Amino acid sequence: MMEIPYSLILACEALSKTFIKTCQTLLLHICNCIISRQAVEHGWDFPRATLLTVLILRGPRRLTSSFLEWKGNSMASVLSRRLGKRSLLGARVLGPPGAAPPSEPQTELLEGAAPQPFVASKDPSCQEQPKEVLKAPGTSGPQLVAFHPGQKVCVRYGGQESTGLVERHSWAEDKVTVWLLDQKLQICCKAEEVWLAEPPGRSPRVPPPEQGTQAPAYRPVSRNIDVPKRRSDAVEMDEMMAAMVLTSLSCSPVVQSPPGGEANFSASRTACDPWKESGDVSDSGSSTTSGHWSGSSGVSTPSPPHPQASPKYLGDAFGSPQTDNGFETDPDAFLLDEPAPRKRKNSVKVMYKCLWPSCGKVLRSIVGIKRHVKALHLGDSVDSDQFKREEDFYYTEVQMKGEAAAAGGPTADPAPTPSVTSPPLTILPPPPPPKAQSSGPDHPGLESYLPSGALSKSAPGSFWHIQADHAYQALPPFQIPVSPHIYTSISWAAAPSSASTLSPVRSRSLSFSEPQQPPPAMKSHLIVTSPPRAQSTTRKARGEAKKCRKVYGIEHRDQWCTACRWKKACQRFLD
DNA sequence: ATTGCCGGGCG
DNA sequence: CGCCCGGCAAT
């Protein structure tokens, strides 16, 4: 089930601290990417990759059977909890399903113990290891060292020991090409004939077998898989090497079996971007390990990252040493814990929130949030596309309740309708009062939920009504006034009485019963324009036009327009 | 204080 | 629905 190239595991064993650091960085990105749905879609093999991540960051010895039997969620938590460890050397892959995890973590080895022979298990998950790694049966090999180009080694040549520099180390053939300093020639010999030129105070040879954990079931490590001492700083593993691991990581061993030249981390390898090469989450991904995702909820359905996953993850990965008691799962731990994608209610708006610690910015679009994360938080690292899509990891969806609805009190129409159709025909009566709480002293109907001056709350400028102020004998602009009181509006009939009280802005036409005035009504056709928003919350702004009162004076009240007389909005002198 | 007019009552 | 007015907000 876990298709981890064995060589890779072994390779992980051989990593220097520097390399580990590099891997941590890179693998973080891997995991981040993997976890994201895109990664899945692009064929990343999450289990394998994460396993490797764990291997590298924590040390393979922690790979208990339970771990190997991981399914989906638990792995997530494993990752989140375990990534803090980064011990490599002396780690073991523990074995057969059912085997108990090693009771004793060997963390200490990390800090200076001698390298451990690598022990692998017969776990089915390892069955697909590349052959060249699987073959070696002997644990007794003198030396399990990976030779790196440039490394100073001793070699038995011509019956004597000579020193030389490693040219390359082919794991596949178990051969090491060494440039002999003495003879100034290049030889190719078996790996076991070569050993590291000893840096002072260090033994090139394999340390004593690891205590205890070596159950019979464990498949011994091939001795041509070299496990250099952790402190073998002779060759600094650089990022390129990390990249190579990651490159391998992104490919199924079945499809791409790591050739020996690759496994030995030959420096001749170009230092090209591994993600581009084979692992770019966004573009390729060579193979998927089928079935690994099947257990998790995230397979086929979009699943946004767990809100807290990233910070947690980061924190764990780089920080805290933690007690290491196996791979128990942590329910809230990781991304894949996320259940099925949330359903969105119609009234709920989905926003995207930045998860970067103490940021919390919320944006409306994915693009926006990605840009934000990238620009503000990932800024330095994103210059290379290496880490592209990492930003996927640092935001999450949040759902916002409709703001308008929240403010609108009892209104039942929270849905804003920003678009307005052609004004003259747009008569949108509000929905009928949800409940007749208008009973009692209140007016029946609308007024109960349209408190004075509060129209815009229920309909925030999104729709408005055209009304002929019936009561004041106004005419709808598009009416042909047959008689002052005879007009019909198509939609008017639908909401005859309510509209007049609803309209925040009214279109007025001159009352035909008031003969004396020229028709400003003509322009009022289009006065039906958008309501002034600022005013919508209060009563209508006082118009500048003179009103009947002013024109005729209070003493000629009889000449006022009806509306004025009734203390309503003047119908004659429109604003 | 004046003016415009909304909200609402009454017949 | 027509008519009226209390009361508020803008002026």
XYZ file of C-alpha atoms (C1' of nucleotides) in Angstrom, chain A residues 443 452 506 539 542 567-568 570, chain B residues 2-9:
16
model
C -50.930 49.470 10.397
C -40.195 55.068 8.786
C -41.160 58.430 -5.635
C -36.796 60.648 5.039
C -36.002 68.312 1.280
C -48.936 67.494 4.188
C -47.635 65.056 1.779
C -45.687 68.080 -3.065
C -40.101 77.240 9.464
C -40.860 73.982 6.039
C -41.453 69.460 3.884
C -43.491 65.397 4.363
C -43.800 60.607 6.603
C -46.566 57.839 9.289
C -50.747 57.075 10.611
C -55.689 57.880 12.126
